[in-house]
Structures are given as structure tokens and as C-alpha cells.
Amino acid sequence: MKEATNAVERAAMQQVLPPDLYSSFLAISADAVIAVDDEQRIIFFNEGAEKIFGWSAAEVGGKYLAMLLPERFRPSHRGHVQGFGAAHGRARLMGERQEISGLRKSGEEFPAEASIQRMVIEGKDIYAAVLRDVSARYRAEEALHQAIRARDDMMGIVSHDLRNPASAVKMLARSILAESRERDDIPPDVAERVEVMQQAAVQIDALIQDLLDVTRLEAGRLTVLPRDVDPVPLVEDALYAMRTLAESSGVALDAAFERELPMVHADPERVTQLLSNLVGNALKFTPAGGRVEVRVQPYDDGAMVSVIDTGEGIPADQLPHVFDRFFQVSNSRAGARHGAGLGLPIARGIVEAHGGTIWIESAAGRGTTVRFTLPAARGERVGVASAR
Ligand SMILES: Nc1ncnc2c1ncn2[C@@H]1O[C@H](COP(=O)(O)OP(=O)(O)OP(=O)(O)O)[C@@H](O)[C@H]1O
Ligand SMILES: [Mg+2]
């Protein structure tokens, strides 16, 4: 119905347009506009077609359309147009059904998108085709794929060749520290410096891990190994590792579990990583004397976990971007601290790989709450899921 109205409106509009205007439109079109008669001889070839194919209208006039196609497509194309002729004469995107290739005068083939329409003029079939050269787009897509592959290769190198030396520093520093506690021939100031080295190596390791996870996330390869678990020990264990940080920051860290929580379907290692990101943020952006609470309650058939802090909050205009890679709120205290802006995008990837959702509520100066859901237990043992 809408289409019919449009057609009527268009017809009415066309009556008031001078015919010369049509030829001007065809002349300025960057697409090739070509018409052939019922024998597929070219009867119209606009400027766009001349540019794309390299032939002039005079050179192709009266010749078979097949000359614009690579040799191997000629037989199938003939049948294709005839089949189209037998069908009703509505415009149809040939490009939607098969990839079309054009052939330039130079002999170069190029990918194209085309739509074709049959018309009957003075009792004769005429086919009009509009064809777009998409080789530039194909090249851009290919370049993009290559760039992604190159980045993935680089991440492979980073993970393999950078993690090993980082782990070596971490382990050696740890063993020196252990020795210094047993023996007293290591001066305290040396032990202190070795400790700083060890912490730096731990940070390098965590950053490499985050970069790897974010790359996997984009490639759809962030895997989770969910199983049916009790959310209470799951969350308690994840928080255990955060207690030291909370104490040293002077921020209270509490957990509250609603009674009658259902079992959930989750990967404990990934949930630990997720909570360490969220609670880590809450502690990082909450000044001493503040409070961070982790609340777990039933949600649908599964559970919802909320990480609530009394910290600096996030201004409304920046809130929509906090899940973007590398995004950090400007003027936030984070500027002075370490962080790459990868925690929240990874958190979201982990939640979504579980089939849950994550969202954030915050106001500047009034604290932040991040909530995520975990799906209900399935009554099965181990499964493998993957982000997106
Ligand atoms: N609880 C919070 N309170 C205030 N701002 C927050 C909070 N959580 C996140 N933000 C803001 O969102 C930004 C992005 O968070 P995200 O965890 O992705 O990165 P990060 O903590 O800066 O670095 P990383 O997690 O990679 O170490 C933070 O830099 C901060 O500006
Ligand atoms: Mg973070």
C-alpha cells in the first residue's frame, strides 16, 4: 500500500520535471546506468558507465552486454537475464543473490553490485541496470581484515614473548623476598626494592592478561567454562583476594547475601576476574573512609550481583562511554593512578559470555553501582560458551 502511494506520488512529481533533468541525473550518477534491448544489445551507457568500464558509449553502442562481463560468467549471465525477463518486472538486486563481476576495457575484473529492472516500451522488452563498482570497498575491507590479523599476530607475540620474562621477574623477586625473610644477609633496602620490582611485574602481567582478553573478546574468542555453582562461596572467594587492598585503602568492604539464593551457571575463575575488576574500580574511586558493598540477590531464575560504592561517581555525560575500550573519565582520580580502561569492557565481555547483562548507575559525587546478572544453574556439569 505504502509502495503504491509512493509510486503515485513519484509519478505526479515526474510530470512536473522537465525531461532534460533525467538525462542530467543519469550524467552525474557515479554508478553505471546501462540499458539493453531484448537481444541484450547495449542501447544506453551513461557517463558513470564510461568511467567504470573504460569504454565510451559510442564504442559499446549496439554491442552485446556480455562484453562487460568476464568470459566465465557470460553463459550463466545470459540465462540469468532471460530468467529475470520471465519473472515480473520489479527491480531486483542481483548483487543480493550472487556476486557480480564486471570487466573493464583494460581487461581488469572488478566486483560490483547491480540492480536490474525490466520495462516494456512500445511492446519491446528493455532491461535497465544500475551497477556500482565496489572494488574500493572490497579493498578497504581486505585492508581491515589484514590489520586485524596483524594485530592478533602481535598479541600472540605479546602473550608469548612478553609474559614469560615478566613471569621470570615475578618469580625471581618472590624467591629473593622469601630468602630475605629466612636469611639476614640481604639488606632491608634491597629487599624493599625487590618488592617494588615484584609488584611491577605483577602489574605488567595483569596488563598483558587484560590486553589479551580484550583482543579475544573482539575476535569472539573469550571463552568461559561455566558450571553449576553456589553463588555465595563464589562471591566470597572472589572478595577474599580484595580484602588486603580494601584495608590498605581505608575503605570498608562488605558482602550481603539474600537468603534463598538459587544456584547459578558460571565460570568461577571468570567471575573472580569480573569481581576483581568491579570491586577494584570501586576501591580505586572511593576515598578513604568510604564503603563498598557487594550484594547478591535472586533475579529471574538466576542471581544479580551489585557492587555499590560511596565514591566519586561518574558524570552523566561520560557514563555512556565507560564500557568502551580504553575509556577513562576525565578529571577522575584514575588519571594519577595506573589503569588502562580495559576493566569494564572485559567485565561486560565476561558477563555476556555467560548470557547475563551488566549495567551501571552513577552520579558525580554520589557513588557508583554496577550490577550484573548470572543465569540459573542448568543441572548439568560443564559447558563451554564463548562471547558473542
Ligand atoms: N566505581 C567507579 N567509580 C567511579 N568511576 C568509575 C568506577 N568504575 C569505573 N569508573 C570510571 O570508568 C573508567 C573505566 O573503568 P575501567 O575499569 O574500564 O578502566 P580503569 O579502571 O581505568 O583501568 P583498568 O580497569 O584497565 O585497570 C575508569 O577509568 C573510571 O573513570
Ligand atoms: Mg578498572
mmCIF file of N, CA, C and O in Angstrom, residues 292-351:
data_model
loop_
_atom_site.group_PDB
_atom_site.id
_atom_site.type_symbol
_atom_site.label_atom_id
_atom_site.label_comp_id
_atom_site.label_asym_id
_atom_site.label_seq_id
_atom_site.Cartn_x
_atom_site.Cartn_y
_atom_site.Cartn_z
ATOM 1 N N VAL A 292 32.340 0.026 50.331
ATOM 2 C CA VAL A 292 31.977 -0.741 49.132
ATOM 3 C C VAL A 292 31.174 -1.954 49.582
ATOM 4 O O VAL A 292 31.609 -2.691 50.475
ATOM 5 N N GLU A 293 30.001 -2.128 48.990
ATOM 6 C CA GLU A 293 29.183 -3.275 49.368
ATOM 7 C C GLU A 293 28.899 -4.135 48.141
ATOM 8 O O GLU A 293 28.564 -3.610 47.083
ATOM 9 N N VAL A 294 29.033 -5.448 48.315
ATOM 10 C CA VAL A 294 28.691 -6.376 47.233
ATOM 11 C C VAL A 294 27.441 -7.133 47.671
ATOM 12 O O VAL A 294 27.440 -7.812 48.699
ATOM 13 N N ARG A 295 26.377 -6.969 46.906
ATOM 14 C CA ARG A 295 25.078 -7.524 47.299
ATOM 15 C C ARG A 295 24.670 -8.592 46.289
ATOM 16 O O ARG A 295 24.832 -8.377 45.088
ATOM 17 N N VAL A 296 24.185 -9.712 46.776
ATOM 18 C CA VAL A 296 23.752 -10.777 45.856
ATOM 19 C C VAL A 296 22.292 -11.096 46.148
ATOM 20 O O VAL A 296 21.912 -11.333 47.292
ATOM 21 N N GLN A 297 21.475 -11.069 45.107
ATOM 22 C CA GLN A 297 20.053 -11.355 45.300
ATOM 23 C C GLN A 297 19.500 -12.154 44.124
ATOM 24 O O GLN A 297 20.098 -12.157 43.049
ATOM 25 N N PRO A 298 18.358 -12.830 44.319
ATOM 26 C CA PRO A 298 17.793 -13.590 43.200
ATOM 27 C C PRO A 298 17.326 -12.636 42.104
ATOM 28 O O PRO A 298 16.923 -11.502 42.387
ATOM 29 N N TYR A 299 17.410 -13.100 40.859
ATOM 30 C CA TYR A 299 16.995 -12.259 39.731
ATOM 31 C C TYR A 299 16.549 -13.211 38.634
ATOM 32 O O TYR A 299 17.330 -14.065 38.204
ATOM 33 N N ASP A 300 15.329 -13.056 38.155
ATOM 34 C CA ASP A 300 14.739 -14.062 37.258
ATOM 35 C C ASP A 300 14.915 -15.427 37.919
ATOM 36 O O ASP A 300 14.609 -15.570 39.069
ATOM 37 N N ASP A 301 15.501 -16.386 37.167
ATOM 38 C CA ASP A 301 15.775 -17.684 37.790
ATOM 39 C C ASP A 301 17.179 -17.736 38.347
ATOM 40 O O ASP A 301 17.547 -18.653 39.062
ATOM 41 N N GLY A 302 17.996 -16.738 38.013
ATOM 42 C CA GLY A 302 19.394 -16.730 38.429
ATOM 43 C C GLY A 302 19.632 -15.724 39.540
ATOM 44 O O GLY A 302 18.803 -15.565 40.433
ATOM 45 N N ALA A 303 20.767 -15.026 39.456
ATOM 46 C CA ALA A 303 21.120 -14.089 40.525
ATOM 47 C C ALA A 303 21.609 -12.772 39.940
ATOM 48 O O ALA A 303 22.055 -12.705 38.801
ATOM 49 N N MET A 304 21.483 -11.722 40.762
ATOM 50 C CA MET A 304 22.042 -10.422 40.382
ATOM 51 C C MET A 304 23.060 -10.027 41.446
ATOM 52 O O MET A 304 22.806 -10.139 42.641
ATOM 53 N N VAL A 305 24.226 -9.568 40.973
ATOM 54 C CA VAL A 305 25.270 -9.121 41.894
ATOM 55 C C VAL A 305 25.422 -7.613 41.696
ATOM 56 O O VAL A 305 25.517 -7.140 40.560
ATOM 57 N N SER A 306 25.416 -6.853 42.801
ATOM 58 C CA SER A 306 25.598 -5.404 42.708
ATOM 59 C C SER A 306 26.847 -5.010 43.478
ATOM 60 O O SER A 306 27.068 -5.479 44.595
ATOM 61 N N VAL A 307 27.660 -4.170 42.857
ATOM 62 C CA VAL A 307 28.844 -3.631 43.542
ATOM 63 C C VAL A 307 28.564 -2.143 43.745
ATOM 64 O O VAL A 307 28.503 -1.374 42.784
ATOM 65 N N ILE A 308 28.349 -1.780 45.015
ATOM 66 C CA ILE A 308 27.886 -0.426 45.329
ATOM 67 C C ILE A 308 28.985 0.323 46.082
ATOM 68 O O ILE A 308 29.481 -0.175 47.097
ATOM 69 N N ASP A 309 29.347 1.498 45.584
ATOM 70 C CA ASP A 309 30.365 2.252 46.330
ATOM 71 C C ASP A 309 29.876 3.658 46.661
ATOM 72 O O ASP A 309 28.894 4.140 46.099
ATOM 73 N N THR A 310 30.572 4.285 47.607
ATOM 74 C CA THR A 310 30.202 5.638 48.027
ATOM 75 C C THR A 310 31.242 6.628 47.496
ATOM 76 O O THR A 310 31.490 7.659 48.109
ATOM 77 N N GLY A 311 31.845 6.283 46.349
ATOM 78 C CA GLY A 311 32.961 7.062 45.838
ATOM 79 C C GLY A 311 32.584 8.291 45.044
ATOM 80 O O GLY A 311 31.484 8.832 45.172
ATOM 81 N N GLU A 312 33.511 8.683 44.150
ATOM 82 C CA GLU A 312 33.370 9.972 43.451
ATOM 83 C C GLU A 312 32.294 9.993 42.372
ATOM 84 O O GLU A 312 31.904 11.058 41.905
ATOM 85 N N GLY A 313 31.821 8.816 41.946
ATOM 86 C CA GLY A 313 30.775 8.766 40.926
ATOM 87 C C GLY A 313 31.289 9.141 39.549
ATOM 88 O O GLY A 313 32.469 9.466 39.365
ATOM 89 N N ILE A 314 30.388 9.070 38.569
ATOM 90 C CA ILE A 314 30.765 9.356 37.180
ATOM 91 C C ILE A 314 29.780 10.387 36.620
ATOM 92 O O ILE A 314 28.571 10.202 36.731
ATOM 93 N N PRO A 315 30.280 11.487 36.030
ATOM 94 C CA PRO A 315 29.358 12.485 35.467
ATOM 95 C C PRO A 315 28.471 11.883 34.377
ATOM 96 O O PRO A 315 28.924 11.021 33.613
ATOM 97 N N ALA A 316 27.232 12.356 34.304
ATOM 98 C CA ALA A 316 26.233 11.770 33.403
ATOM 99 C C ALA A 316 26.699 11.741 31.948
ATOM 100 O O ALA A 316 26.429 10.784 31.226
ATOM 101 N N ASP A 317 27.434 12.790 31.525
ATOM 102 C CA ASP A 317 27.820 12.838 30.111
ATOM 103 C C ASP A 317 28.877 11.797 29.761
ATOM 104 O O ASP A 317 29.066 11.472 28.591
ATOM 105 N N GLN A 318 29.571 11.269 30.763
ATOM 106 C CA GLN A 318 30.625 10.288 30.464
ATOM 107 C C GLN A 318 30.182 8.858 30.738
ATOM 108 O O GLN A 318 30.810 7.902 30.278
ATOM 109 N N LEU A 319 29.086 8.747 31.481
ATOM 110 C CA LEU A 319 28.600 7.419 31.871
ATOM 111 C C LEU A 319 28.370 6.472 30.685
ATOM 112 O O LEU A 319 28.725 5.293 30.763
ATOM 113 N N PRO A 320 27.802 6.959 29.553
ATOM 114 C CA PRO A 320 27.543 6.013 28.441
ATOM 115 C C PRO A 320 28.810 5.409 27.836
ATOM 116 O O PRO A 320 28.716 4.465 27.084
ATOM 117 N N HIS A 321 29.995 5.976 28.163
ATOM 118 C CA HIS A 321 31.219 5.512 27.492
ATOM 119 C C HIS A 321 32.078 4.582 28.332
ATOM 120 O O HIS A 321 33.094 4.103 27.876
ATOM 121 N N VAL A 322 31.669 4.351 29.583
ATOM 122 C CA VAL A 322 32.602 3.652 30.474
ATOM 123 C C VAL A 322 32.863 2.198 30.068
ATOM 124 O O VAL A 322 33.853 1.617 30.492
ATOM 125 N N PHE A 323 32.000 1.620 29.219
ATOM 126 C CA PHE A 323 32.261 0.245 28.767
ATOM 127 C C PHE A 323 33.082 0.226 27.477
ATOM 128 O O PHE A 323 33.335 -0.835 26.926
ATOM 129 N N ASP A 324 33.461 1.410 26.967
ATOM 130 C CA ASP A 324 34.294 1.451 25.756
ATOM 131 C C ASP A 324 35.745 1.134 26.120
ATOM 132 O O ASP A 324 36.221 1.546 27.180
ATOM 133 N N ARG A 325 36.426 0.460 25.205
ATOM 134 C CA ARG A 325 37.831 0.146 25.425
ATOM 135 C C ARG A 325 38.648 1.416 25.658
ATOM 136 O O ARG A 325 38.465 2.404 24.949
ATOM 137 N N PHE A 326 39.529 1.392 26.615
ATOM 138 C CA PHE A 326 40.487 2.464 26.915
ATOM 139 C C PHE A 326 39.847 3.758 27.421
ATOM 140 O O PHE A 326 40.512 4.766 27.552
ATOM 141 N N PHE A 327 38.520 3.721 27.667
ATOM 142 C CA PHE A 327 37.882 4.962 28.141
ATOM 143 C C PHE A 327 38.152 5.155 29.636
ATOM 144 O O PHE A 327 37.996 4.234 30.436
ATOM 145 N N GLN A 328 38.540 6.362 30.000
ATOM 146 C CA GLN A 328 38.664 6.725 31.404
ATOM 147 C C GLN A 328 38.049 8.108 31.588
ATOM 148 O O GLN A 328 38.238 8.981 30.744
ATOM 149 N N VAL A 329 37.317 8.274 32.672
ATOM 150 C CA VAL A 329 36.646 9.542 32.915
ATOM 151 C C VAL A 329 37.695 10.638 33.088
ATOM 152 O O VAL A 329 38.647 10.461 33.837
ATOM 153 N N SER A 330 37.493 11.753 32.377
ATOM 154 C CA SER A 330 38.469 12.826 32.509
ATOM 155 C C SER A 330 38.300 13.474 33.878
ATOM 156 O O SER A 330 37.209 13.469 34.450
ATOM 157 N N ASN A 331 39.366 13.969 34.409
ATOM 158 C CA ASN A 331 39.410 14.583 35.746
ATOM 159 C C ASN A 331 39.203 13.600 36.881
ATOM 160 O O ASN A 331 39.144 13.979 38.035
ATOM 161 N N SER A 332 39.073 12.318 36.510
ATOM 162 C CA SER A 332 38.868 11.361 37.584
ATOM 163 C C SER A 332 40.207 11.129 38.295
ATOM 164 O O SER A 332 41.273 11.374 37.738
ATOM 165 N N ARG A 333 40.127 10.640 39.538
ATOM 166 C CA ARG A 333 41.359 10.366 40.294
ATOM 167 C C ARG A 333 42.193 9.301 39.602
ATOM 168 O O ARG A 333 43.358 9.148 39.879
ATOM 169 N N ALA A 334 41.551 8.555 38.673
ATOM 170 C CA ALA A 334 42.254 7.472 37.975
ATOM 171 C C ALA A 334 43.458 7.988 37.215
ATOM 172 O O ALA A 334 44.433 7.269 37.047
ATOM 173 N N GLY A 335 43.360 9.244 36.751
ATOM 174 C CA GLY A 335 44.442 9.806 35.966
ATOM 175 C C GLY A 335 45.784 9.646 36.658
ATOM 176 O O GLY A 335 46.783 9.332 36.026
ATOM 177 N N ALA A 336 45.760 9.846 37.956
ATOM 178 C CA ALA A 336 47.007 9.791 38.701
ATOM 179 C C ALA A 336 47.407 8.348 39.013
ATOM 180 O O ALA A 336 48.504 8.095 39.484
ATOM 181 N N ARG A 337 46.485 7.394 38.761
ATOM 182 C CA ARG A 337 46.801 6.011 39.134
ATOM 183 C C ARG A 337 46.967 5.146 37.903
ATOM 184 O O ARG A 337 46.706 5.580 36.802
ATOM 185 N N HIS A 338 47.379 3.924 38.135
ATOM 186 C CA HIS A 338 47.536 3.059 36.965
ATOM 187 C C HIS A 338 46.171 2.535 36.515
ATOM 188 O O HIS A 338 45.206 2.542 37.248
ATOM 189 N N GLY A 339 46.105 2.105 35.296
ATOM 190 C CA GLY A 339 44.861 1.579 34.733
ATOM 191 C C GLY A 339 44.868 1.862 33.250
ATOM 192 O O GLY A 339 45.478 2.827 32.796
ATOM 193 N N ALA A 340 44.187 1.006 32.506
ATOM 194 C CA ALA A 340 44.236 1.141 31.051
ATOM 195 C C ALA A 340 42.859 1.387 30.449
ATOM 196 O O ALA A 340 42.739 1.604 29.252
ATOM 197 N N GLY A 341 41.826 1.346 31.286
ATOM 198 C CA GLY A 341 40.468 1.499 30.737
ATOM 199 C C GLY A 341 39.987 0.227 30.074
ATOM 200 O O GLY A 341 39.200 0.259 29.135
ATOM 201 N N LEU A 342 40.481 -0.916 30.576
ATOM 202 C CA LEU A 342 40.083 -2.193 29.978
ATOM 203 C C LEU A 342 39.189 -3.022 30.891
ATOM 204 O O LEU A 342 38.548 -3.973 30.441
ATOM 205 N N GLY A 343 39.161 -2.654 32.173
ATOM 206 C CA GLY A 343 38.427 -3.464 33.156
ATOM 207 C C GLY A 343 36.950 -3.631 32.829
ATOM 208 O O GLY A 343 36.431 -4.750 32.821
ATOM 209 N N LEU A 344 36.275 -2.530 32.547
ATOM 210 C CA LEU A 344 34.832 -2.619 32.307
ATOM 211 C C LEU A 344 34.482 -3.313 30.984
ATOM 212 O O LEU A 344 33.563 -4.134 30.969
ATOM 213 N N PRO A 345 35.190 -3.000 29.870
ATOM 214 C CA PRO A 345 34.877 -3.776 28.662
ATOM 215 C C PRO A 345 35.082 -5.275 28.850
ATOM 216 O O PRO A 345 34.287 -6.072 28.348
ATOM 217 N N ILE A 346 36.113 -5.650 29.603
ATOM 218 C CA ILE A 346 36.323 -7.082 29.848
ATOM 219 C C ILE A 346 35.204 -7.631 30.729
ATOM 220 O O ILE A 346 34.665 -8.701 30.476
ATOM 221 N N ALA A 347 34.832 -6.836 31.748
ATOM 222 C CA ALA A 347 33.741 -7.261 32.634
ATOM 223 C C ALA A 347 32.479 -7.534 31.815
ATOM 224 O O ALA A 347 31.810 -8.546 31.986
ATOM 225 N N ARG A 348 32.185 -6.620 30.901
ATOM 226 C CA ARG A 348 30.987 -6.806 30.089
ATOM 227 C C ARG A 348 31.110 -8.062 29.211
ATOM 228 O O ARG A 348 30.170 -8.833 29.092
ATOM 229 N N GLY A 349 32.301 -8.259 28.640
ATOM 230 C CA GLY A 349 32.524 -9.455 27.811
ATOM 231 C C GLY A 349 32.294 -10.731 28.613
ATOM 232 O O GLY A 349 31.665 -11.668 28.129
ATOM 233 N N ILE A 350 32.785 -10.740 29.843
ATOM 234 C CA ILE A 350 32.641 -11.944 30.671
ATOM 235 C C ILE A 350 31.167 -12.191 30.994
ATOM 236 O O ILE A 350 30.662 -13.300 30.868
ATOM 237 N N VAL A 351 30.459 -11.102 31.378
ATOM 238 C CA VAL A 351 29.042 -11.263 31.730
ATOM 239 C C VAL A 351 28.257 -11.754 30.510
ATOM 240 O O VAL A 351 27.447 -12.688 30.598
#
